[in-house]
Short mmCIF file of C-alpha atoms and ligand atoms in Angstrom, two decimals:
data_model
loop_
_atom_site.label_atom_id
_atom_site.label_comp_id
_atom_site.label_asym_id
_atom_site.label_seq_id
_atom_site.Cartn_x
_atom_site.Cartn_y
_atom_site.Cartn_z
CA MET A 1 -8.14 0.25 -7.93
CA THR A 2 -4.43 -0.60 -7.86
CA THR A 3 -3.52 -2.97 -5.09
CA ASN A 4 -0.25 -3.98 -3.61
CA LYS A 5 -0.34 -6.23 -0.56
CA ILE A 6 2.82 -6.49 1.50
CA THR A 7 3.57 -8.20 4.78
CA VAL A 8 6.66 -6.92 6.54
CA ALA A 9 8.48 -8.69 9.35
CA VAL A 10 10.25 -6.11 11.49
CA PRO A 11 13.14 -7.55 13.53
CA LYS A 12 13.10 -6.71 17.23
CA ALA A 13 16.29 -5.66 19.04
CA ASP A 14 16.77 -9.27 20.18
CA GLY A 15 16.77 -10.49 16.59
CA ASN A 16 13.35 -12.18 16.67
CA THR A 17 11.02 -11.48 13.79
CA ASN A 18 7.97 -10.68 15.93
CA PRO A 19 5.82 -8.71 15.99
CA ILE A 20 4.73 -8.90 12.38
CA ILE A 21 3.36 -5.82 10.62
CA HIS A 22 0.68 -6.66 8.10
CA LYS A 23 0.33 -4.04 5.39
CA ALA A 24 -1.71 -3.25 2.26
CA THR A 25 -1.38 -0.25 -0.06
CA VAL A 26 -4.22 0.81 -2.36
CA SER A 27 -4.82 3.73 -4.69
CA ALA A 28 -8.37 5.03 -5.31
CA PRO A 29 -9.41 7.72 -7.80
CA THR A 30 -11.73 10.62 -7.14
CA ASN A 31 -15.22 10.88 -8.60
CA ILE A 32 -17.06 13.99 -9.76
CA ALA A 33 -20.84 14.00 -9.49
CA CYS A 34 -23.16 14.94 -12.35
CA ILE A 35 -26.24 14.67 -10.10
CA LYS A 36 -25.13 16.05 -6.76
CA TYR A 37 -25.43 14.72 -3.23
CA TRP A 38 -26.10 17.67 -0.93
CA GLY A 39 -27.89 17.08 2.36
CA LYS A 40 -28.04 14.27 4.90
CA ALA A 41 -31.17 12.30 5.79
CA ASP A 42 -29.41 10.71 8.78
CA SER A 43 -26.20 12.21 10.08
CA HIS A 44 -25.26 9.16 12.17
CA TYR A 45 -25.36 6.75 9.22
CA ASN A 46 -24.32 9.56 6.83
CA THR A 47 -27.11 8.89 4.34
CA PRO A 48 -28.35 11.37 1.72
CA ILE A 49 -31.67 13.10 1.10
CA ASN A 50 -31.47 12.18 -2.59
CA ASP A 51 -29.84 9.76 -5.03
CA SER A 52 -26.70 10.96 -6.85
CA LEU A 53 -24.59 9.86 -9.82
CA SER A 54 -20.95 10.41 -10.73
CA LEU A 55 -18.09 9.37 -12.98
CA THR A 56 -15.11 7.78 -11.34
CA LEU A 57 -11.99 9.21 -12.96
CA ASP A 58 -9.09 6.96 -13.89
CA GLN A 59 -5.90 6.83 -11.83
CA SER A 60 -3.96 9.31 -13.99
CA ASP A 61 -4.08 12.50 -11.93
CA LEU A 62 -6.51 12.66 -9.04
CA ARG A 63 -6.21 9.85 -6.56
CA ALA A 64 -5.57 9.01 -2.93
CA VAL A 65 -2.87 6.48 -2.08
CA THR A 66 -3.37 4.79 1.28
CA SER A 67 -1.30 2.28 3.24
CA ALA A 68 -3.01 0.44 6.06
CA SER A 69 -0.89 -1.52 8.55
CA ALA A 70 -1.96 -3.65 11.52
CA SER A 71 0.20 -5.07 14.27
CA LEU A 72 0.08 -6.25 17.86
CA ALA A 73 3.09 -3.92 18.33
CA PHE A 74 1.00 -0.77 17.75
CA ASP A 75 -0.44 0.65 20.97
CA LYS A 76 -3.12 2.87 19.37
CA ASP A 77 -4.71 3.67 16.00
CA ARG A 78 -3.02 6.53 14.11
CA LEU A 79 -3.61 8.42 10.85
CA TRP A 80 -1.21 10.47 8.72
CA LEU A 81 -2.57 12.63 5.90
CA ASN A 82 -0.21 14.12 3.31
CA GLY A 83 2.76 13.49 5.62
CA SER A 84 1.40 15.00 8.85
CA GLU A 85 -0.23 13.10 11.67
CA GLU A 86 -3.90 14.00 12.16
CA VAL A 87 -3.97 13.94 15.93
CA GLY A 88 -7.30 12.68 17.28
CA ALA A 89 -8.55 11.67 13.81
CA ALA A 90 -8.38 7.97 14.64
CA SER A 91 -11.14 8.42 17.23
CA SER A 92 -13.45 10.36 14.88
CA ARG A 93 -16.79 8.68 14.11
CA ARG A 94 -15.97 8.58 10.36
CA PHE A 95 -12.62 6.85 10.79
CA ARG A 96 -13.99 4.40 13.40
CA ALA A 97 -16.94 3.48 11.16
CA CYS A 98 -14.50 2.51 8.38
CA VAL A 99 -11.94 0.64 10.48
CA ASP A 100 -14.44 -1.17 12.71
CA GLY A 101 -16.87 -1.75 9.82
CA VAL A 102 -14.28 -3.45 7.59
CA ARG A 103 -12.64 -5.33 10.48
CA ALA A 104 -16.02 -6.89 11.37
CA LEU A 105 -15.90 -8.54 7.91
CA ALA A 106 -12.29 -9.78 8.26
CA THR A 107 -11.33 -13.33 7.34
CA GLU A 108 -8.49 -15.33 8.84
CA LYS A 109 -5.12 -15.07 7.11
CA ILE A 110 -3.69 -18.40 5.97
CA ASP A 111 -0.06 -19.14 5.09
CA PRO A 112 -0.22 -20.20 1.42
CA ASP A 113 2.57 -22.78 1.87
CA THR A 114 1.89 -24.38 5.24
CA LYS A 115 -1.89 -23.70 5.24
CA GLU A 116 -1.52 -22.62 8.86
CA VAL A 117 -3.67 -19.81 10.22
CA ILE A 118 -1.29 -16.86 10.64
CA VAL A 119 -3.89 -14.39 11.90
CA SER A 120 -7.29 -15.44 13.27
CA LYS A 121 -10.37 -13.18 13.16
CA ASP A 122 -9.88 -12.57 16.89
CA ASP A 123 -6.21 -11.64 16.33
CA TRP A 124 -7.25 -8.89 13.89
CA LYS A 125 -9.48 -7.43 16.63
CA LYS A 126 -6.52 -7.22 19.03
CA MET A 127 -4.37 -5.21 16.60
CA HIS A 128 -4.21 -1.44 16.19
CA VAL A 129 -3.87 0.14 12.75
CA TYR A 130 -1.58 2.78 11.29
CA ILE A 131 -2.97 4.52 8.20
CA ALA A 132 -0.83 6.75 5.97
CA SER A 133 -2.52 8.47 3.03
CA TYR A 134 -1.61 11.13 0.52
CA ASN A 135 -3.57 12.81 -2.23
CA THR A 136 -2.05 13.55 -5.64
CA PHE A 137 -4.27 16.66 -5.92
CA PRO A 138 -5.47 19.52 -3.66
CA THR A 139 -7.11 18.39 -0.40
CA ALA A 140 -10.43 19.95 0.70
CA ALA A 141 -10.56 22.23 -2.36
CA GLY A 142 -13.74 20.89 -3.97
CA LEU A 143 -12.18 18.13 -6.05
CA ALA A 144 -13.64 15.35 -3.88
CA SER A 145 -10.56 14.50 -1.82
CA SER A 146 -12.85 13.01 0.83
CA ALA A 147 -14.27 10.66 -1.83
CA ALA A 148 -10.88 9.36 -2.98
CA GLY A 149 -9.54 9.40 0.60
CA TYR A 150 -12.23 7.32 2.29
CA ALA A 151 -12.58 4.98 -0.70
CA ALA A 152 -8.84 4.31 -0.55
CA LEU A 153 -9.06 3.83 3.22
CA VAL A 154 -11.84 1.25 2.94
CA ALA A 155 -10.17 -0.51 -0.02
CA ALA A 156 -6.84 -0.69 1.85
CA LEU A 157 -8.54 -2.10 4.95
CA VAL A 158 -10.40 -4.66 2.81
CA GLU A 159 -7.05 -5.84 1.43
CA LEU A 160 -5.38 -5.80 4.84
CA PHE A 161 -8.10 -7.78 6.65
CA GLY A 162 -9.07 -9.97 3.66
CA ALA A 163 -12.62 -8.73 4.29
CA LYS A 164 -15.63 -10.24 2.50
CA GLU A 165 -18.99 -8.54 1.94
CA SER A 166 -22.06 -10.22 3.44
CA TYR A 167 -24.25 -8.51 0.77
CA PRO A 168 -23.34 -6.68 -2.48
CA GLY A 169 -22.51 -3.05 -1.82
CA GLU A 170 -21.68 -3.52 1.87
CA PHE A 171 -18.22 -1.98 1.43
CA THR A 172 -19.83 1.06 -0.18
CA ALA A 173 -22.15 1.38 2.85
CA ILE A 174 -19.03 1.47 5.05
CA ALA A 175 -17.20 4.00 2.83
CA ARG A 176 -20.32 6.21 2.84
CA GLN A 177 -19.95 6.54 6.62
CA GLY A 178 -16.46 7.98 6.08
CA SER A 179 -17.66 10.48 3.47
CA GLY A 180 -20.86 10.13 1.47
CA SER A 181 -19.27 10.68 -1.93
CA ALA A 182 -16.63 8.00 -1.16
CA CYS A 183 -19.10 5.16 -1.72
CA ARG A 184 -19.13 5.98 -5.45
CA SER A 185 -15.32 5.79 -5.82
CA LEU A 186 -15.24 2.07 -4.98
CA TYR A 187 -16.47 1.32 -8.50
CA GLY A 188 -15.22 2.55 -11.86
CA GLY A 189 -17.26 4.08 -14.66
CA PHE A 190 -20.69 5.64 -14.01
CA VAL A 191 -21.86 5.04 -10.47
CA ALA A 192 -25.15 5.80 -8.69
CA TRP A 193 -25.57 6.12 -4.95
CA ARG A 194 -29.10 5.00 -4.08
CA ALA A 195 -30.33 7.00 -1.08
CA GLY A 196 -32.02 3.98 0.55
CA GLY A 197 -34.09 4.29 3.72
CA GLU A 198 -36.41 1.28 3.45
CA LYS A 199 -34.19 -0.60 5.91
CA SER A 200 -33.92 0.79 9.46
CA ASP A 201 -30.13 0.35 9.54
CA TRP A 202 -29.75 2.10 6.15
CA SER A 203 -28.00 -0.97 4.72
CA ASP A 204 -29.78 -0.17 1.44
CA SER A 205 -27.97 3.19 1.11
CA ILE A 206 -25.31 1.84 -1.26
CA ALA A 207 -23.52 2.64 -4.48
CA GLU A 208 -23.94 0.59 -7.65
CA GLN A 209 -22.35 0.72 -11.07
CA VAL A 210 -24.69 2.01 -13.78
CA ALA A 211 -22.18 1.40 -16.60
CA ASP A 212 -18.56 0.33 -16.50
CA GLU A 213 -15.46 2.19 -17.77
CA ALA A 214 -15.58 0.48 -21.16
CA HIS A 215 -19.22 1.35 -21.90
CA TRP A 216 -18.66 4.99 -22.96
CA GLY A 217 -14.89 5.21 -23.14
CA GLU A 218 -14.95 8.41 -25.24
CA VAL A 219 -15.96 10.55 -22.24
CA ARG A 220 -13.15 12.77 -20.92
CA ALA A 221 -12.84 15.00 -17.87
CA VAL A 222 -10.77 18.19 -18.06
CA ILE A 223 -10.03 19.44 -14.54
CA CYS A 224 -9.56 23.20 -14.28
CA VAL A 225 -7.90 24.09 -10.99
CA VAL A 226 -9.08 27.64 -10.27
CA SER A 227 -7.78 27.53 -6.69
CA ASP A 228 -6.08 24.80 -4.69
CA ALA A 229 -6.77 26.57 -1.37
CA LYS A 230 -8.67 24.74 1.36
CA LYS A 231 -12.32 25.77 1.26
CA GLU A 232 -13.78 27.87 4.07
CA THR A 233 -16.90 25.75 4.48
CA SER A 234 -16.42 21.98 4.45
CA SER A 235 -18.99 19.94 2.51
CA THR A 236 -20.28 18.43 5.76
CA ALA A 237 -20.85 21.80 7.43
CA GLY A 238 -22.23 23.41 4.26
CA MET A 239 -24.86 20.77 3.58
CA SER A 240 -25.95 20.75 7.21
CA THR A 241 -26.75 24.49 7.07
CA SER A 242 -28.45 24.00 3.69
CA VAL A 243 -30.73 21.26 5.06
CA ALA A 244 -31.63 23.46 8.01
CA THR A 245 -32.39 26.62 6.00
CA SER A 246 -32.89 26.11 2.24
CA GLU A 247 -36.43 25.53 0.99
CA LEU A 248 -35.01 25.15 -2.50
CA LEU A 249 -32.93 22.18 -1.33
CA ALA A 250 -36.02 20.48 0.14
CA PHE A 251 -37.89 21.04 -3.15
CA ARG A 252 -34.93 19.73 -5.17
CA ALA A 253 -34.69 16.51 -3.13
CA LYS A 254 -38.45 15.88 -3.29
CA GLU A 255 -39.33 16.97 -6.82
CA VAL A 256 -36.27 17.29 -9.06
CA VAL A 257 -33.54 14.72 -8.49
CA SER A 258 -35.45 11.51 -9.23
CA LYS A 259 -36.45 12.89 -12.68
CA ARG A 260 -32.84 13.84 -13.37
CA MET A 261 -31.55 10.43 -12.30
CA LYS A 262 -33.83 8.83 -14.93
CA ILE A 263 -32.69 11.30 -17.60
CA ILE A 264 -29.00 10.82 -16.92
CA GLU A 265 -29.15 7.02 -16.63
CA GLU A 266 -30.95 6.85 -19.98
CA ALA A 267 -28.45 9.30 -21.51
CA ILE A 268 -25.54 7.16 -20.29
CA LYS A 269 -27.09 3.95 -21.64
CA ALA A 270 -27.77 5.62 -25.02
CA LYS A 271 -24.40 7.48 -25.01
CA ASP A 272 -26.37 10.68 -25.62
CA PHE A 273 -23.91 13.48 -24.74
CA GLU A 274 -26.45 16.24 -25.47
CA ALA A 275 -28.83 14.95 -22.78
CA PHE A 276 -25.99 13.96 -20.43
CA GLY A 277 -24.29 17.36 -20.68
CA LYS A 278 -27.46 19.40 -20.28
CA VAL A 279 -28.66 17.65 -17.12
CA THR A 280 -25.13 17.73 -15.67
CA MET A 281 -24.87 21.51 -16.12
CA MET A 282 -28.39 22.11 -14.82
CA ASP A 283 -27.74 20.04 -11.73
CA SER A 284 -24.48 21.83 -10.96
CA ASN A 285 -26.33 25.13 -11.30
CA GLN A 286 -29.16 24.00 -9.03
CA PHE A 287 -26.76 22.72 -6.40
CA HIS A 288 -25.00 26.11 -6.30
CA ALA A 289 -28.40 27.83 -6.25
CA THR A 290 -29.23 25.87 -3.07
CA CYS A 291 -25.95 27.12 -1.61
CA LEU A 292 -27.04 30.69 -2.37
CA ASP A 293 -30.46 29.88 -0.88
CA THR A 294 -28.77 28.67 2.31
CA TYR A 295 -28.87 31.17 5.18
CA PRO A 296 -26.28 32.57 5.62
CA PRO A 297 -25.41 31.87 1.95
CA ILE A 298 -22.43 29.75 0.91
CA PHE A 299 -20.34 30.79 -2.10
CA TYR A 300 -18.26 27.96 -3.50
CA MET A 301 -17.95 29.33 -7.05
CA ASN A 302 -16.00 32.54 -7.72
CA ASP A 303 -15.74 34.98 -10.65
CA VAL A 304 -13.34 32.71 -12.56
CA SER A 305 -15.71 29.76 -12.06
CA ARG A 306 -18.60 31.81 -13.44
CA SER A 307 -16.53 32.95 -16.43
CA ILE A 308 -15.89 29.27 -17.25
CA VAL A 309 -19.67 28.67 -17.20
CA GLN A 310 -20.12 31.49 -19.71
CA LEU A 311 -17.27 30.26 -21.88
CA VAL A 312 -18.73 26.75 -22.08
CA HIS A 313 -22.16 28.08 -23.04
CA ARG A 314 -20.63 30.31 -25.73
CA TYR A 315 -18.63 27.34 -27.05
CA ASN A 316 -21.70 25.09 -27.19
CA ASP A 317 -23.76 27.85 -28.87
CA TRP A 318 -21.03 28.32 -31.47
CA ALA A 319 -20.89 24.56 -32.11
CA GLY A 320 -24.68 24.25 -32.31
CA GLU A 321 -24.53 21.26 -29.94
CA ILE A 322 -23.32 20.47 -26.44
CA ARG A 323 -19.64 19.60 -26.74
CA ALA A 324 -18.63 20.39 -23.16
CA ALA A 325 -20.48 20.29 -19.84
CA TYR A 326 -19.22 21.99 -16.70
CA THR A 327 -19.83 20.84 -13.17
CA PHE A 328 -18.59 22.34 -9.90
CA ASP A 329 -18.46 20.52 -6.59
CA ALA A 330 -18.22 22.34 -3.27
CA GLY A 331 -15.37 24.59 -4.43
CA PRO A 332 -14.42 26.95 -7.29
CA ASN A 333 -12.75 24.33 -9.51
CA ALA A 334 -14.40 23.34 -12.78
CA VAL A 335 -14.66 19.85 -14.18
CA LEU A 336 -15.47 19.88 -17.89
CA TYR A 337 -16.90 16.68 -19.30
CA THR A 338 -16.46 16.26 -23.04
CA LEU A 339 -15.86 13.59 -25.69
CA ASP A 340 -12.46 12.53 -26.94
CA LYS A 341 -13.11 14.03 -30.40
CA HIS A 342 -13.57 17.51 -28.85
CA VAL A 343 -10.76 17.50 -26.24
CA ILE A 344 -8.13 19.30 -28.34
CA GLU A 345 -10.62 21.96 -29.35
CA LEU A 346 -11.76 22.42 -25.75
CA LEU A 347 -8.20 22.56 -24.39
CA ALA A 348 -7.29 25.13 -27.06
CA LEU A 349 -10.26 27.25 -26.01
CA VAL A 350 -9.52 27.00 -22.29
CA LEU A 351 -5.83 27.77 -22.80
CA LYS A 352 -6.67 30.79 -24.98
CA TYR A 353 -8.71 32.41 -22.22
CA TYR A 354 -6.74 31.05 -19.24
CA PRO A 355 -3.14 30.80 -20.48
CA CYS A 356 -1.03 28.26 -18.69
CA GLU A 357 2.56 28.69 -19.83
CA SER A 358 4.27 26.04 -17.78
CA GLU A 359 2.82 22.94 -19.42
CA ASP A 360 2.36 21.71 -22.95
CA LEU A 361 -1.05 20.27 -22.20
CA MET A 362 -2.17 19.70 -25.74
CA GLY A 363 1.07 18.02 -26.73
CA ASP A 364 0.82 15.96 -23.60
CA TYR A 365 -2.69 14.93 -24.52
CA VAL A 366 -1.82 14.04 -28.09
CA ASN A 367 1.06 11.89 -26.85
CA ASN A 368 -1.05 10.11 -24.27
CA LYS A 369 -4.37 8.99 -25.66
CA ASP A 370 -5.14 6.94 -22.57
CA MET A 371 -5.27 10.00 -20.39
CA VAL A 372 -8.83 10.85 -19.38
CA SER A 373 -8.16 13.79 -17.09
CA LYS A 374 -5.66 16.60 -17.00
CA ALA A 375 -5.14 19.29 -14.41
CA LEU A 376 -4.87 22.82 -15.69
CA ALA A 377 -3.41 25.29 -13.21
CA PHE A 378 -4.74 28.75 -14.04
P1 LIG B 401 -13.38 17.76 -0.74
O1 LIG B 401 -14.17 18.67 -1.62
O2 LIG B 401 -11.93 17.80 -1.06
O3 LIG B 401 -13.94 16.37 -0.69
P2 LIG B 401 -14.40 17.88 1.99
O4 LIG B 401 -14.73 19.08 2.81
O5 LIG B 401 -15.56 17.05 1.58
O6 LIG B 401 -13.55 18.38 0.74
O7 LIG B 401 -13.44 16.89 2.77
C1 LIG B 401 -12.10 17.21 3.06
C2 LIG B 401 -11.66 16.34 4.22
O8 LIG B 401 -11.63 14.96 3.83
C3 LIG B 401 -10.24 16.63 4.68
O9 LIG B 401 -10.20 17.76 5.53
C4 LIG B 401 -9.90 15.32 5.40
O10 LIG B 401 -10.48 15.30 6.70
C5 LIG B 401 -10.62 14.27 4.55
N1 LIG B 401 -9.67 13.65 3.61
C6 LIG B 401 -9.22 14.17 2.45
N2 LIG B 401 -8.33 13.34 1.86
C7 LIG B 401 -8.21 12.26 2.67
C8 LIG B 401 -7.43 11.07 2.62
N3 LIG B 401 -6.61 10.79 1.60
N4 LIG B 401 -7.55 10.18 3.65
C9 LIG B 401 -8.38 10.44 4.69
N5 LIG B 401 -9.15 11.55 4.80
C10 LIG B 401 -9.06 12.46 3.81
C1 LIG B 402 -20.76 18.76 -3.75
O1 LIG B 402 -19.20 13.49 0.38
O2 LIG B 402 -17.72 15.46 0.84
O3 LIG B 402 -19.16 17.00 -3.88
O4 LIG B 402 -20.57 13.03 3.38
O5 LIG B 402 -20.20 15.14 4.64
O6 LIG B 402 -18.22 13.86 3.76
P1 LIG B 402 -19.67 14.23 3.56
O7 LIG B 402 -19.73 15.10 2.23
P2 LIG B 402 -19.07 14.89 0.82
O8 LIG B 402 -20.02 15.82 -0.09
C2 LIG B 402 -19.87 15.89 -1.47
C3 LIG B 402 -20.71 16.99 -2.04
C4 LIG B 402 -20.49 17.27 -3.51
C5 LIG B 402 -21.47 16.51 -4.39
C6 LIG B 402 -21.21 15.05 -4.64
O9 LIG B 402 -20.06 14.59 -4.61
O10 LIG B 402 -22.20 14.34 -4.92
CO1 LIG B 403 -15.86 15.80 -0.04
#
């Protein structure tokens, strides 16, 4: 997470420097799940029916940038998303859970020079907040904008209020109440969200890092933007209908996911791309099968998405090993996980079948070895 903490004194008309606006700006990347979260066990606490696991991407392409400000001068909480005010959003349960949850963990702000208390814990409670966020990638299109968005919101509020966790993972439990997938974006690398449920307040439904960014640095994500349109069925609404109607989803949560979590965690530890890729593709397919099994059915993938699935299988068959693994969230856009040594080959293949004339993606990649994700606009 990139952090930039600023405190701005705004002069009043009479020339005084009160009221102060306290401000923090944070950028959080998206994460794309290999073992999918789909279905809530408790909709109030926003907890899942099964564990899930994802990779947090780096900051290169897909991230949310959020500024959080607090001041006694603000007369209500407000939220702007991608430049437009979201009227009423500041009173939504998700937003309130994040703001009130982080503020409850606030510490007093001390002047580093005079050691005076500038803002007491009670002062923070008297202030309203202004939040301004923008995404560097399509919002609500199945590329986990809610994950990056609520992770950036919680991280910005943590900076603003100088909040401290009372137990490890507490911030992830707060982010999860904004959007479930957001809890995994607070950490880098490979991150698991443990469903929890032993504790009555669901404080054990938290994310934890399985392996950090450096552990398997050869893994790359190629993001194929099939459509940047806003999806018709939000993730929240889709999974609620699935829980209510899909027997396949109930079976998956009870019988399948825990086995897959073991397989993928072992594959990550052993850096075994064959096992990692296979379970990732199978889990994406099962998630979309539960969407089809939902009544009425939900179609997130389209014909282009399905042609990418076929292309990846043909590529892997040709190679005699798994070199690329697709996964699709709740939208038509493909994320292809691969290893650095196969990226050029994979990009060449994708660009052959889905030409993209406007960008020199391969040249770009060759010139920027640090890049771990690249958007391809078909
Ligand atoms: P996605 O697949 O993009 O995560 P969702 O349906 O899960 O789609 O969530 C999209 C919603 O998440 C948006 O309509 C908006 O309410 C919220 N959201 C997206 N980005 C942000 C952000 N940067 N800050 C706050 N909320 C956001
Ligand atoms: C398919 O986290 O967006 O991307 O908790 O209702 O906000 P809410 O849902 P959200 O769902 C993500 C679903 C998914 C799979 C995943 O990220 O694990
Ligand atoms: Co989402």
